[in-house]
Structure formats: structure tokens, C-alpha cells
Short mmCIF file of C-alpha atoms in Angstrom, two decimals:
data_model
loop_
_atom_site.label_atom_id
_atom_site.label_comp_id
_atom_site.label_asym_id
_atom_site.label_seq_id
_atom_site.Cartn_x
_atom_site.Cartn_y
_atom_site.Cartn_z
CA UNK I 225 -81.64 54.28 -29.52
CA UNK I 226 -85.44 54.38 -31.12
CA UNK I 227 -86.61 55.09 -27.82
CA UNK I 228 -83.89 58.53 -27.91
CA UNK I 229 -85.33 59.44 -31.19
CA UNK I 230 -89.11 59.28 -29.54
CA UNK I 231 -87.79 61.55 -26.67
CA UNK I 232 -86.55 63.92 -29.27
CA UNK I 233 -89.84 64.11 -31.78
CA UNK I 234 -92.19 64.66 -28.42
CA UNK I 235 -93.43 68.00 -28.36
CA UNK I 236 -91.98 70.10 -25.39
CA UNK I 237 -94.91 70.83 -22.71
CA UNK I 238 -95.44 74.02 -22.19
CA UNK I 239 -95.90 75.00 -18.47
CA UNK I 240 -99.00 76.11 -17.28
CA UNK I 241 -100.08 79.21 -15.07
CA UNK I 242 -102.87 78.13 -12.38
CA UNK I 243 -102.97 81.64 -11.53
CA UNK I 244 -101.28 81.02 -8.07
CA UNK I 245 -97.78 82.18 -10.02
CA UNK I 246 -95.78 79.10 -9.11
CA UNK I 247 -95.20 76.14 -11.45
CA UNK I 248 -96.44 72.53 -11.13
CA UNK I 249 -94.08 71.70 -9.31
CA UNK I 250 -94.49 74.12 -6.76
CA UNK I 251 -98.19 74.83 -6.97
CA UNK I 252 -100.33 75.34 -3.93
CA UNK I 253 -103.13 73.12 -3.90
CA UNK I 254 -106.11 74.62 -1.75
CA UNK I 255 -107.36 73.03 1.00
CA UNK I 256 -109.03 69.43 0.52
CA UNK I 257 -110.99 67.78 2.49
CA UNK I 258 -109.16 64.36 4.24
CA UNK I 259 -109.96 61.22 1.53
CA UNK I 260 -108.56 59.37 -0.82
CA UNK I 261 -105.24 60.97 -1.90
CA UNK I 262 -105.87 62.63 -5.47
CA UNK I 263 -102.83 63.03 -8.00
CA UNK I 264 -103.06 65.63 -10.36
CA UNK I 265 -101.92 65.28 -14.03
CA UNK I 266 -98.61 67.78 -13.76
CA UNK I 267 -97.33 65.58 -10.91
CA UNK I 268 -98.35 62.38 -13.22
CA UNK I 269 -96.46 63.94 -16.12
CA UNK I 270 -93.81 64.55 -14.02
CA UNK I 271 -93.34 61.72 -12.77
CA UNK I 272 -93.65 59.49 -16.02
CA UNK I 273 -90.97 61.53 -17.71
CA UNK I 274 -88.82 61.15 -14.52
CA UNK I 275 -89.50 57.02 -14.75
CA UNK I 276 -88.90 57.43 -18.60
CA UNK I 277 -85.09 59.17 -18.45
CA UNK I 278 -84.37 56.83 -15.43
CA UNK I 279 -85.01 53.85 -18.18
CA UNK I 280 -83.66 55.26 -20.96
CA UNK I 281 -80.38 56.29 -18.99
CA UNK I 282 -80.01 52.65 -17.74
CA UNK I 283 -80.80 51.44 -20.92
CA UNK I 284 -77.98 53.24 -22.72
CA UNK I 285 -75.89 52.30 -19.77
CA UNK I 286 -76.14 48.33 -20.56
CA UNK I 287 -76.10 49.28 -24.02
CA UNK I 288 -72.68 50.63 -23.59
CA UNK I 289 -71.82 48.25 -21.12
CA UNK I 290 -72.70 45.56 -23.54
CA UNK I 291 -70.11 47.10 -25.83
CA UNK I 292 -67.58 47.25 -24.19
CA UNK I 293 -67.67 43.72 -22.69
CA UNK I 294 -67.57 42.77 -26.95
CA UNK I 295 -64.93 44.88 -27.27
CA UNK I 296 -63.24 43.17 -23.63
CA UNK I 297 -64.06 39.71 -25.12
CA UNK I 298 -62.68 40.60 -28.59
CA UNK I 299 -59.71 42.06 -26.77
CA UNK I 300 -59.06 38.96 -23.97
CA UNK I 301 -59.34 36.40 -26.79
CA UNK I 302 -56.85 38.21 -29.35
CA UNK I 303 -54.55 38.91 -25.85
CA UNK I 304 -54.92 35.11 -24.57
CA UNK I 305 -54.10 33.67 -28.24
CA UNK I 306 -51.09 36.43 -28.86
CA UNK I 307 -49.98 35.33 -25.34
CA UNK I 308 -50.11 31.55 -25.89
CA UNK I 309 -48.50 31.70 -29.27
CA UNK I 310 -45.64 34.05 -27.61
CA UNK I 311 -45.40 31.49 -24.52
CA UNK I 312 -45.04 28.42 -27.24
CA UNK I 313 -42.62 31.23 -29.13
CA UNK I 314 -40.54 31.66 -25.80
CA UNK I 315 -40.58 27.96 -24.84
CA UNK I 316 -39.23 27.28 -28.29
CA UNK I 317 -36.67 29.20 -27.92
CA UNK I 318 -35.83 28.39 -24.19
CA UNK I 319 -35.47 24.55 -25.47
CA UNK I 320 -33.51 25.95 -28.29
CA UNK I 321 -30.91 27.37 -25.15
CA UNK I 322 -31.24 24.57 -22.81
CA UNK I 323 -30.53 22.05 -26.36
CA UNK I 324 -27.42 24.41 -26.69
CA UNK I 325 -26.05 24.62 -23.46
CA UNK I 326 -27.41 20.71 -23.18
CA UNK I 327 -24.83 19.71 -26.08
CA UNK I 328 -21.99 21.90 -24.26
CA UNK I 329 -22.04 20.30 -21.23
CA UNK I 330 -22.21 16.74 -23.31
CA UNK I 331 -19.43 17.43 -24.82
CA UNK I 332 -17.50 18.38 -21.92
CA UNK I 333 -18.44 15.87 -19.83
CA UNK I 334 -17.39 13.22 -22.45
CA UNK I 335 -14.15 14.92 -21.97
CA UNK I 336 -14.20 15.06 -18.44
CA UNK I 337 -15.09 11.17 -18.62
CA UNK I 338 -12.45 9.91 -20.92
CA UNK I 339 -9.74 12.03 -19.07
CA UNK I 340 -10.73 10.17 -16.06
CA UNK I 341 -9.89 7.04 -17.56
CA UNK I 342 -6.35 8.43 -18.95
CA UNK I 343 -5.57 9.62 -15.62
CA UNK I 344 -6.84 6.70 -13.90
CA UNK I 345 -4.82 4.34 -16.15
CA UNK I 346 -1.91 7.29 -15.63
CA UNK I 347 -2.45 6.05 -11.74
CA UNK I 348 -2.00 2.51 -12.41
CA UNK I 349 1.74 2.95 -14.46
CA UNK I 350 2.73 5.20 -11.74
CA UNK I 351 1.78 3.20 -8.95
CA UNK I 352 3.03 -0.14 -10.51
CA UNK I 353 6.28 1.74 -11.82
CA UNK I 354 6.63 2.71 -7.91
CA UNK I 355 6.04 -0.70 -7.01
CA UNK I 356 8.87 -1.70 -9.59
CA UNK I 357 11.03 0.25 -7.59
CA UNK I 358 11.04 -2.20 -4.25
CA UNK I 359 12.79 -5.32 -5.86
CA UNK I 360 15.84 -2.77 -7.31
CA UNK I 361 16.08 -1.36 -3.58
CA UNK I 362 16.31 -5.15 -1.67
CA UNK I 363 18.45 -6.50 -4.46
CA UNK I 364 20.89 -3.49 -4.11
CA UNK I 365 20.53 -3.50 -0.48
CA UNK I 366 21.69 -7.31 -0.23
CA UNK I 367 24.41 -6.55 -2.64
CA UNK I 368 25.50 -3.95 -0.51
CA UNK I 369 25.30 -6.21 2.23
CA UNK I 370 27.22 -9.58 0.72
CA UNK I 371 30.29 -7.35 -0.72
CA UNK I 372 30.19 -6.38 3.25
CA UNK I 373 32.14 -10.01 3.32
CA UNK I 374 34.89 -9.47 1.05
CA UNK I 375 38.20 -9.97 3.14
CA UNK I 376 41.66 -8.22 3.61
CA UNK I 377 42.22 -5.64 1.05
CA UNK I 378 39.70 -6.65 -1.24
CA UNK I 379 37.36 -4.79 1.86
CA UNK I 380 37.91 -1.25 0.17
CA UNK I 381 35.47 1.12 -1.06
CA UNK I 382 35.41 1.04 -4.52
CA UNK I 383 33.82 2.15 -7.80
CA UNK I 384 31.49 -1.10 -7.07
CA UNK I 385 30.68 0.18 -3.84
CA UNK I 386 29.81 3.85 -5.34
CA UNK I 387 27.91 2.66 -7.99
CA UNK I 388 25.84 0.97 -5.70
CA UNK I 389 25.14 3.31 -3.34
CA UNK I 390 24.14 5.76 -6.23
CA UNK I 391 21.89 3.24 -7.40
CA UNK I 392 20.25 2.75 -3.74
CA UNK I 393 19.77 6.80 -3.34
CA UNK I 394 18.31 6.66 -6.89
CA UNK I 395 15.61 3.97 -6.91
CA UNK I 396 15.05 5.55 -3.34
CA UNK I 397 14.61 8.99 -4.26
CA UNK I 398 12.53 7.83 -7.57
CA UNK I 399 10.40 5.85 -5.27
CA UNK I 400 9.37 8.83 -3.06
CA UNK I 401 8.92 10.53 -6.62
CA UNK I 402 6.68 8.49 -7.82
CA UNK I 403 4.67 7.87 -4.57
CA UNK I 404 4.34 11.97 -4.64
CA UNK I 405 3.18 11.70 -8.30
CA UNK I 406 0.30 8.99 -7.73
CA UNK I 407 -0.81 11.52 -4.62
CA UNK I 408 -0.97 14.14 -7.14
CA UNK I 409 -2.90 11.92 -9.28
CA UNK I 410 -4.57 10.91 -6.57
CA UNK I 411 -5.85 14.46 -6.14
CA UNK I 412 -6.31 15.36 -9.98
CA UNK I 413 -9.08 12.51 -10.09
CA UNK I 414 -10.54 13.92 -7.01
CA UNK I 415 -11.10 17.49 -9.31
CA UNK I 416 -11.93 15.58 -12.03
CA UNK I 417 -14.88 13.75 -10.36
CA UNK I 418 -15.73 16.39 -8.49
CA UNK I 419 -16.09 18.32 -11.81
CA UNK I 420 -17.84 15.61 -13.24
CA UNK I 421 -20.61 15.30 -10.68
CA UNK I 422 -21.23 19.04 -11.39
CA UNK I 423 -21.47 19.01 -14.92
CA UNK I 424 -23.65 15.80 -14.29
CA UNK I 425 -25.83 17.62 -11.90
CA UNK I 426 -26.47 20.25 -14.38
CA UNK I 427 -27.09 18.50 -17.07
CA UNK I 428 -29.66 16.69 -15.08
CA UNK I 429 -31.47 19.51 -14.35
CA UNK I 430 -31.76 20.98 -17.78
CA UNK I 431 -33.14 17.63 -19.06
CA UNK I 432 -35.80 17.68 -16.03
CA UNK I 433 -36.37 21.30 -17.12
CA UNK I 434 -36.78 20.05 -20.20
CA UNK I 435 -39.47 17.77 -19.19
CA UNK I 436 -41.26 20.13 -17.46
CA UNK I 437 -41.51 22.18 -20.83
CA UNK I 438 -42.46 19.88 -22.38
CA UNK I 439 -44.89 18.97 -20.36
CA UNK I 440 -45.63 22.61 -20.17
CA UNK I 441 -45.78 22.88 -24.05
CA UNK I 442 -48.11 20.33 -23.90
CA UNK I 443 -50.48 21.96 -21.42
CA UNK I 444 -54.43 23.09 -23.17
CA UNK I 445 -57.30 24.32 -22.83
CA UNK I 446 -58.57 21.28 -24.21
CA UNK I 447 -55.87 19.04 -22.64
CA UNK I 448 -57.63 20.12 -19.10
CA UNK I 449 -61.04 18.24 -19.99
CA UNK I 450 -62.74 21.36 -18.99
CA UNK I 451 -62.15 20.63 -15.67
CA UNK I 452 -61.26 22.77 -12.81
CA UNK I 453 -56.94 22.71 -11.81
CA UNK I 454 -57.63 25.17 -8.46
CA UNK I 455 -54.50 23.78 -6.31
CA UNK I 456 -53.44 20.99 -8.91
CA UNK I 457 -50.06 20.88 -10.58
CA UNK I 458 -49.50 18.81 -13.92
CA UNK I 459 -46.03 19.50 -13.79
CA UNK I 460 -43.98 16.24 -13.81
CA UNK I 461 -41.56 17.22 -10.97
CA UNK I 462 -42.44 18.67 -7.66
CA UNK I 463 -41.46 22.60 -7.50
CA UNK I 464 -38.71 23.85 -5.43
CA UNK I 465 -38.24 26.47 -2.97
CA UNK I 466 -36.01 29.62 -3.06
CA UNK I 467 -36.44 32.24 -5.51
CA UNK I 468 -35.84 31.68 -9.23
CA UNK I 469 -32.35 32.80 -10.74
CA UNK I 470 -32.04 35.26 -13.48
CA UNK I 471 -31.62 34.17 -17.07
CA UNK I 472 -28.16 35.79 -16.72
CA UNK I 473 -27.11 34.05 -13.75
CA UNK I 474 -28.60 30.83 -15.07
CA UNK I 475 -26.12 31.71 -18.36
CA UNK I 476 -22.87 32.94 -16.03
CA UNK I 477 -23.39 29.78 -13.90
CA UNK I 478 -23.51 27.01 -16.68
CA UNK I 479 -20.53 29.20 -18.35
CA UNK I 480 -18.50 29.27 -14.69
CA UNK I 481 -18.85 25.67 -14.49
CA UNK I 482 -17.89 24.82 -18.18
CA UNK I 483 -14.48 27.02 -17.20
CA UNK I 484 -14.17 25.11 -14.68
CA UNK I 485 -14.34 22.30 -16.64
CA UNK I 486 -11.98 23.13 -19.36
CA UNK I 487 -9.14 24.56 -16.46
CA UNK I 488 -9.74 21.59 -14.37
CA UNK I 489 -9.04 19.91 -17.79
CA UNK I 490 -6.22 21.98 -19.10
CA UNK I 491 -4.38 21.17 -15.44
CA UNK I 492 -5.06 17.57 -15.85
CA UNK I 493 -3.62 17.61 -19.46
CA UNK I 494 -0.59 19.27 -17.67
CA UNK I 495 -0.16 16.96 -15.10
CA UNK I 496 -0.50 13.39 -17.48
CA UNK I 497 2.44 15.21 -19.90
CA UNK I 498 4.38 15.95 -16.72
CA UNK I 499 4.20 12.38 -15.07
CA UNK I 500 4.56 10.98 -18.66
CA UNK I 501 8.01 12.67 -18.45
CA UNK I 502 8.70 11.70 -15.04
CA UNK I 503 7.82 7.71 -15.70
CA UNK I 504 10.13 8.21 -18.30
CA UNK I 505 12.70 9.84 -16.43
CA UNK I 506 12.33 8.09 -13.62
CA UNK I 507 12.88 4.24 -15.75
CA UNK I 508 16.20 5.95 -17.71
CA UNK I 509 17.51 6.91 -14.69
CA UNK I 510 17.57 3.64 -12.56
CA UNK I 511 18.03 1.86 -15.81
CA UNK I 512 21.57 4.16 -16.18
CA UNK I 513 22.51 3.55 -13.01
CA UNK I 514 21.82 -0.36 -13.26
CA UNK I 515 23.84 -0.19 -16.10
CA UNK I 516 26.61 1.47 -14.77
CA UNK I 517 27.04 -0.70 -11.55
CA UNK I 518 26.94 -3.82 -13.74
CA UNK I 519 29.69 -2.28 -15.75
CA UNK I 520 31.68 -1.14 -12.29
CA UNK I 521 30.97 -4.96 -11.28
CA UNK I 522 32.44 -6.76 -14.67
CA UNK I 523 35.29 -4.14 -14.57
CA UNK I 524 36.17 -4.84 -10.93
CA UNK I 525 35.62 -8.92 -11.80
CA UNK I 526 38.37 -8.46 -14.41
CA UNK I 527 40.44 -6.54 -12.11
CA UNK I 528 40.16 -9.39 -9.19
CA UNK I 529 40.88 -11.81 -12.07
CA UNK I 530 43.84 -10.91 -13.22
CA UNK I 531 45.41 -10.42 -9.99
CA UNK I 532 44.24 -13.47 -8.62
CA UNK I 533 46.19 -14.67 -12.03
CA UNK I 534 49.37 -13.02 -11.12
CA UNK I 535 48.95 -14.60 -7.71
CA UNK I 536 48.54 -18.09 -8.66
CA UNK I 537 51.58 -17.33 -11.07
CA UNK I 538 53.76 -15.82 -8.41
CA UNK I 539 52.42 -19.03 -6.24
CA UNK I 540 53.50 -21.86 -8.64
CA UNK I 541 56.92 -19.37 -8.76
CA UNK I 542 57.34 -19.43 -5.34
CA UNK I 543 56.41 -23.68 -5.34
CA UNK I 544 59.53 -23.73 -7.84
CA UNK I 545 61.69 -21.79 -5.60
CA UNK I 546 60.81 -23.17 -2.33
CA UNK I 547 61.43 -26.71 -4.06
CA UNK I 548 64.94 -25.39 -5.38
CA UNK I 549 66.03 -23.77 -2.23
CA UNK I 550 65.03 -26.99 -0.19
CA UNK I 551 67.31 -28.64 -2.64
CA UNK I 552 70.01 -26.35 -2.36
CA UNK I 553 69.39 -26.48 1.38
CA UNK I 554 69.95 -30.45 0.87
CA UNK I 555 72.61 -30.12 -1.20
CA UNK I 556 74.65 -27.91 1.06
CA UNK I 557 73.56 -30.14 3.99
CA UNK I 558 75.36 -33.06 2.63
CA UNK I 559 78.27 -30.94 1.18
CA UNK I 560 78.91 -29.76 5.48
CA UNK I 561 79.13 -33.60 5.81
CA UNK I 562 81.18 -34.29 3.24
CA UNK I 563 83.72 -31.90 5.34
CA UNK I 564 83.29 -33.60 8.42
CA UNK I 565 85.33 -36.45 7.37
CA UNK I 566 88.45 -34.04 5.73
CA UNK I 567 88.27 -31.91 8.77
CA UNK I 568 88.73 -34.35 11.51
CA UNK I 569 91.57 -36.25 9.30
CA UNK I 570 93.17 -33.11 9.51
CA UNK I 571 92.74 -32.88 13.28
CA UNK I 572 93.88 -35.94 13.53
CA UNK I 573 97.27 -35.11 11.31
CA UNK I 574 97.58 -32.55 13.80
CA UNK I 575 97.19 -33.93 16.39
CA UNK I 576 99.62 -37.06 15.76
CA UNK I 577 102.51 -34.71 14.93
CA UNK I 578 102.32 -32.98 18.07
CA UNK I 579 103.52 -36.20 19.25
CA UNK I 580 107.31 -35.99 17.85
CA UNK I 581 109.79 -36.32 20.24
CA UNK I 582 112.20 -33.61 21.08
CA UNK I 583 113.45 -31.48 18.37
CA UNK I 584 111.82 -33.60 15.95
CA UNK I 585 108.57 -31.64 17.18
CA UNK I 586 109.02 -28.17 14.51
CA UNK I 587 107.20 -26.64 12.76
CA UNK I 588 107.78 -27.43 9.22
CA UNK I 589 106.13 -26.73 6.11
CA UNK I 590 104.09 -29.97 7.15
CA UNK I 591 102.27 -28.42 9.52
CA UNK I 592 102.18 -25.15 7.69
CA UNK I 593 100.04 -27.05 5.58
CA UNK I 594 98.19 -28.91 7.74
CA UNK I 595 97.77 -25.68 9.72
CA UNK I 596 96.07 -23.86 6.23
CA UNK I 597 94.35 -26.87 5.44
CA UNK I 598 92.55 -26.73 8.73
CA UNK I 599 91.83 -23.02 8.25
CA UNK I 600 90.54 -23.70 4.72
CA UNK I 601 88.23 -26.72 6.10
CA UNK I 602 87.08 -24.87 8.77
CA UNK I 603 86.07 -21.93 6.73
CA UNK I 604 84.31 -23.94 4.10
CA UNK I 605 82.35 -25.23 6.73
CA UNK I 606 81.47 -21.74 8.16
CA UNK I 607 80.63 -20.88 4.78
CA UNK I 608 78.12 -23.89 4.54
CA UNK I 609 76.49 -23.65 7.59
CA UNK I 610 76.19 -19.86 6.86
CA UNK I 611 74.71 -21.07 3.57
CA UNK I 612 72.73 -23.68 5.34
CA UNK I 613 71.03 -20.74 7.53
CA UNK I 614 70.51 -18.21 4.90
CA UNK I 615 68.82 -21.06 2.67
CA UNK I 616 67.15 -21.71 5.48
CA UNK I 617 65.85 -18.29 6.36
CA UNK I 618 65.12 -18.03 2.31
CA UNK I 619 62.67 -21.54 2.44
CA UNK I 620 60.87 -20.13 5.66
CA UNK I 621 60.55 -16.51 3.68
CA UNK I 622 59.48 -18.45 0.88
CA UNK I 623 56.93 -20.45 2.88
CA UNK I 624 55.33 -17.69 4.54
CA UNK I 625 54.85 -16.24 1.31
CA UNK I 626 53.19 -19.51 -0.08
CA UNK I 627 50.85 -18.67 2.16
CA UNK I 628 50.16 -15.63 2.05
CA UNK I 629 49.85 -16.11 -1.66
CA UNK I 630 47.18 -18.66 -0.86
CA UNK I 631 45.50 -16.48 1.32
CA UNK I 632 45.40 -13.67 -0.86
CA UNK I 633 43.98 -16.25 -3.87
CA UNK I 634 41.43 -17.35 -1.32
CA UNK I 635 40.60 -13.45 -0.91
CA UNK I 636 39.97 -12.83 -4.33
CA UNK I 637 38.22 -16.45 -4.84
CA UNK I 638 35.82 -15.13 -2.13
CA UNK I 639 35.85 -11.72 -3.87
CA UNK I 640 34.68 -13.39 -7.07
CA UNK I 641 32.50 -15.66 -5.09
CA UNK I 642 30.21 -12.47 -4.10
CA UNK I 643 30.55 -10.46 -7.06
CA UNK I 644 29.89 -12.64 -9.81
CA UNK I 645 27.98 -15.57 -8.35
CA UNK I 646 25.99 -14.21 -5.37
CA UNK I 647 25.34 -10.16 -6.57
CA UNK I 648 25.62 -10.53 -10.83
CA UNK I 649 23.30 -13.52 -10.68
CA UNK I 650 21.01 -11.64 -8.04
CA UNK I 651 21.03 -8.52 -10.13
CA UNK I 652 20.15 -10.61 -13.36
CA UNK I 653 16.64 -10.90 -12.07
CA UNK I 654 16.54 -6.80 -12.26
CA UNK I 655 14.14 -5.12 -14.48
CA UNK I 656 13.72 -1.41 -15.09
CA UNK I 657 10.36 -0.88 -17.27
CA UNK I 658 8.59 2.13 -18.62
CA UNK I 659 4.74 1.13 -17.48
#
């Protein structure tokens, strides 16, 4: 600048006339004889001043060069400091939404974690409750399968046999239920981890990312020793491929999979209240129809008791009769010998009268009443023999009966025999639980 001021108190040079009319610059030098080359002073002048603005102009050039690289230093340090304190800004508040987000998927995936261990445990009722189910079915079954052996008419279909074959289609239908239900559980924890490992997953990665702002927090100018970094990471994970999402996808994909969480959720919640009302349904049911085919069994005992009563009744009845008739039979026996002896005395009177000689041989009222007496013998015999044979054919009804009655007592013996001894004790060892 003191050298622009110098420029501008110099006195202008006026130019001079050699009398040639041409200026210095353009002045025609006569001829001069070959030497040393001479300069003369206009060229000089000249030629300093043109050396002189050359330096000053570069000079002011470096002197606003210098200026502006203050002004560029000035201007890179504010810009480097405003940007660090905005990056440690923005990282605060990126940890602030990973934190957030963090805690959400925390708290869902304690969720997800305990309702794997409800439904799990779920599992375990349901598949034990539909293991419950196979000692109902063989005990049934063999029930079934023993009142096969009743005998005569005791071999009917009754309420017994109804009962029981509702009870088989039930335990078998609530079997196939509950083997559909621990499928469907089956499946439920398959969503459940699945949504787990997810949630997991990304909760791993925001706690690496995380790390690596921390670790980019963390990062300098001092923590680099000074040192060159060209083609060094101090990142504590190795960087990935593939383009980097958007904030908003980041955002829409942590939200999609926390909706996931809370409908994979909500359906489980569904499902454990449904198959709560199914293990409950399932044990009232087969516990009704146990109940019910006990009762059918106790009612039918009582039935095949008290006619097996009224048969060992009409048996001792019938004992007494066949014992009475064989006495009668007895009885009469004797009284058709007792009118042997009458009968031939009368044949005998008979036949000594026919022995009178001539017309001593009439009939008189003798043998008028030898001749009814005869008649009435011989008819009290018919009568007793005809007694004898319908007594007879009374004992041999009688005895046939006997055993029949027998028979039909050894029926419902047998009857009892199955129901009460061999299926009620077998069905004692029945039990219907809610797991």
C-alpha cells in the first residue's frame, strides 16, 4: 500500500520531442555503428516503470490473496466447529431415537418372551389333557367289549350300551380336538419365535449402532494422535454393503415389525382364551358323559337285581310246588293202589256169581250193585291215573321251569358279574382332569 501512495506522489514524465515526431517508444535512432549495444534512458524509464507495476500488481495480488485465505481460515474453522457441534447435536439426538425405539422393542420382546412361555405351558395341558384321553378310550373300549358276553336276553342294546358308545365317540372326537389344538399351538409358537428372532435381530442392531456412535461420538482431532487415518476405520464393526435406508424407512420398518409384534400377539392372546375354553370344554364333556354311563350302569345293576330277585323268588316258589306236586303225585300213586285191591274183589264177586246154576243165575239187585260198584272203581281209577298224568305233566312243567329259572339267575349273575365287578371296578380307575 506505501509503495501505491509513492506511485501516486511521483511526478508524471512529460514526453519528450527528439524532433523526429515520434515518441520514445517509437523513436528512430540513427544509424550506429556495430558495438556494444547502448540503452537509452526513455527505454530505461520505460522499462523500470514496467518492472515497477508488474511488482506492485503481484504484490497487491498476495496481499489480497493473503486476505482472503484469513478470511477462508476464519471461515473453515467457525464451519468445522459449527459442523462438529451439529454432528455431536445430531448424534445426540439419533441416540435419543435409537434409546426410544430401543425401549419399544424391549418392551415388546419381554412380551413376546413371556407369551412364549404361556403358550408353551398352554402346549403342555393340551398335550397331556390329549394324552388323558387314551386310558378313557381303552377302558370304554374293553367295557364295550366284556358286556359283549352278557347271555340270553340280558344281550340287548341298552341305555348302558348307548351311554357307552357316546362316551367312546366323545373322548374320540375330543382327542382329535385336542391333537388339532396342540398343532395350532404348535404353529402359534412357530410365529411367536419367529417374531421374536426379529425383534431380537433388531434390537441387536440398534445396540451395535449404538456402539458405533459412540464410538463415533468419541472420535477427535486429538483422539487421532495427529496421525494420518488414509484407508483406516476406527469404527468397532466392519461396514456393510448395499445402500443405506432412509430415516423413514428405518422408522416404517421398526414400526412394521412392532405391528407385527403386537398382531402376532393379539392372535396368540386369542388362541390361549380359545384353547382355555376348549380344555375346559373338552374335561366337562367326557366328565358328563362318564357320569352319565356310571349312572346308566348303577341303574341297569338295580334293574338286573331285582329281577334276578323275583327269579330266585319265583325259583324257591317253584321248589315248593314241584315238592307239593311230587307229593300229590305220591299221594295219588298210592291212592290207584289202594283201588287195586277193591277193584279186583269186585271182579272177583262178579265173577263167582256168574257161576249160579240155572235160573239161580239173574240178575238181581246184587249184581246191579256189583255191576255200579265196578263202574264206580273203575272210574276212580281213570280219574287217578288221569290225575297221576296231569301231576305228572305239572312236575315235568315245573322242572323245566326250575331250570330255566336257574338259567336265567345264572344270566343275570353273569350280567352282574360284568357290570359291576369287571366294567364299574375298571371304570373306577377313570379320571377326567382340567390340566
Amino acid at each position: 500500500m506505501a509503495t501505491k501512495s509513492r506511485l501516486k506522489n511521483m511526478p508524471a514524465q512529460p514526453h519528450k520531442n527528439y524532433g523526429y515526431g515520434t515518441t520514445a517508444n517509437s523513436i528512430n535512432l540513427p544509424h550506429m555503428p556495430k558495438g556494444p549495444s547502448v540503452t537509452y534512458k526513455p527505454i530505461w524509464e520505460n522499462a523500470n516503470k514496467t518492472t515497477f507495476n508488474r511488482a506492485e500488481s503481484e504484490r497487491l495480488a498476495a496481499e489480497k490473496l493473503l486476505e482472503e485465505a484469513k478470511s477462508l481460515i476464519e471461515d473453515a474453522r467457525v464451519r468445522v466447529d459449527k459442523g462438529e457441534v451439529e454432528v455431536d447435536v445430531r448424534l445426540k439426538l439419533r441416540t435419543t431415537d435409537v434409546d426410544f425405539w430401543k425401549s419399544e422393542l424391549d418392551n415388546k420382546l419381554a412380551d413376546i418372551k413371556q407369551e412364549i412361555d404361556e403358550v408353551h405351558n398352554l402346549k403342555i395341558r393340551t398335550d397331556s389333557e390329549c394324552r388323558s384321553c387314551i386310558e378313557p378310550i381303552n377302558i370304554t373300549t374293553q367295557c364295550i367289549t366284556f358286556r359283549g358276553g352278557r347271555q340270553g336276553c340280558d344281550l340287548i342294546r341298552d341305555e348302558v350300551d348307548m351311554s357307552l358308545d357316546h362316551e367312546l365317540d366323545t373322548c374320540r372326537s375330543s382327542q382329535a380336538l385336542l391333537g388339532q389344538t396342540s398343532s395350532q399351538l404348535e404353529e402359534q409358537l412357530r410365529l411367536l419365535r419367529k417374531c421374536k428372532y426379529t425383534i431380537e435381530k433388531e434390537h441387536n442392531e440398534k445396540e451395535m449402532a449404538q456402539q458405533v456412535d459412540a464410538v463415533t461420538k468419541g472420535i477427535k482431532i486429538t483422539s487421532l494422535n495427529g496421525k494420518k487415518t488414509q484407508g483406516r476405520s476406527t469404527s468397532v464393526h466392519m461396514p456393510r454393503g448395499g445402500a443405506p435406508v432412509t430415516v423413514s424407512d428405518w422408522m416404517n420398518l421398526t414400526q412394521q415389525n412392532l405391528q407385527r409384534a403386537v398382531q402376532t400377539l393379539e392372535g396368540s392372546f386369542h388362541l390361549r382364551s380359545v384353547v382355555n375354553g376348549i380344555l375346559a370344554r373338552v374335561a366337562s364333556n367326557m366328565k358328563t358323559c362318564v357320569d352319565v354311563s356310571d349312572l346308566a350302569f348303577n341303574r341297569r345293576l338295580s334293574e338286573i337285581r331285582d329281577a334276578k330277585t323275583k327269579l330266585e323268588e319265583q325259583k324257591s316258589e317253584t321248589n315248593v310246588k314241584i315238592q307239593e306236586v311230587d307229593d300229590t303225585i305220591q299221594s295219588l300213586e298210592r291212592a290207584l293202589m289202594a283201588k287195586q285191591g277193591p277193584l279186583a274183589s269186585t271182579q272177583a264177586k262178579i265173577q263167582q256169581r256168574k257161576m249160579r246154576p240155572g235160573a239161580e243165575l239173574c240178575h238181581d239187585e246184587v249184581d246191579v250193585h256189583l255191576a255200579r260198584e265196578h263202574r264206580n272203581l273203575l272210574d276212580i281209577i281213570n280219574k287217578l291215573e288221569g290225575g297221576i298224568l296231569q301231576a305228572k305233566h305239572c312236575y315235568a312243567g315245573l322242572q323245566k321251569t326250575l331250570l330255566e329259572l336257574e338259567d336265567e339267575i345264572a344270566k343275570k349273575a353273569n350280567s352282574i358279574y360284568i357290570d359291576e365287578v369287571k366294567c364299574l371296578t375298571l371304570r373306577k380307575s377313570i379320571s377326567i382332569n382340567m390340566y
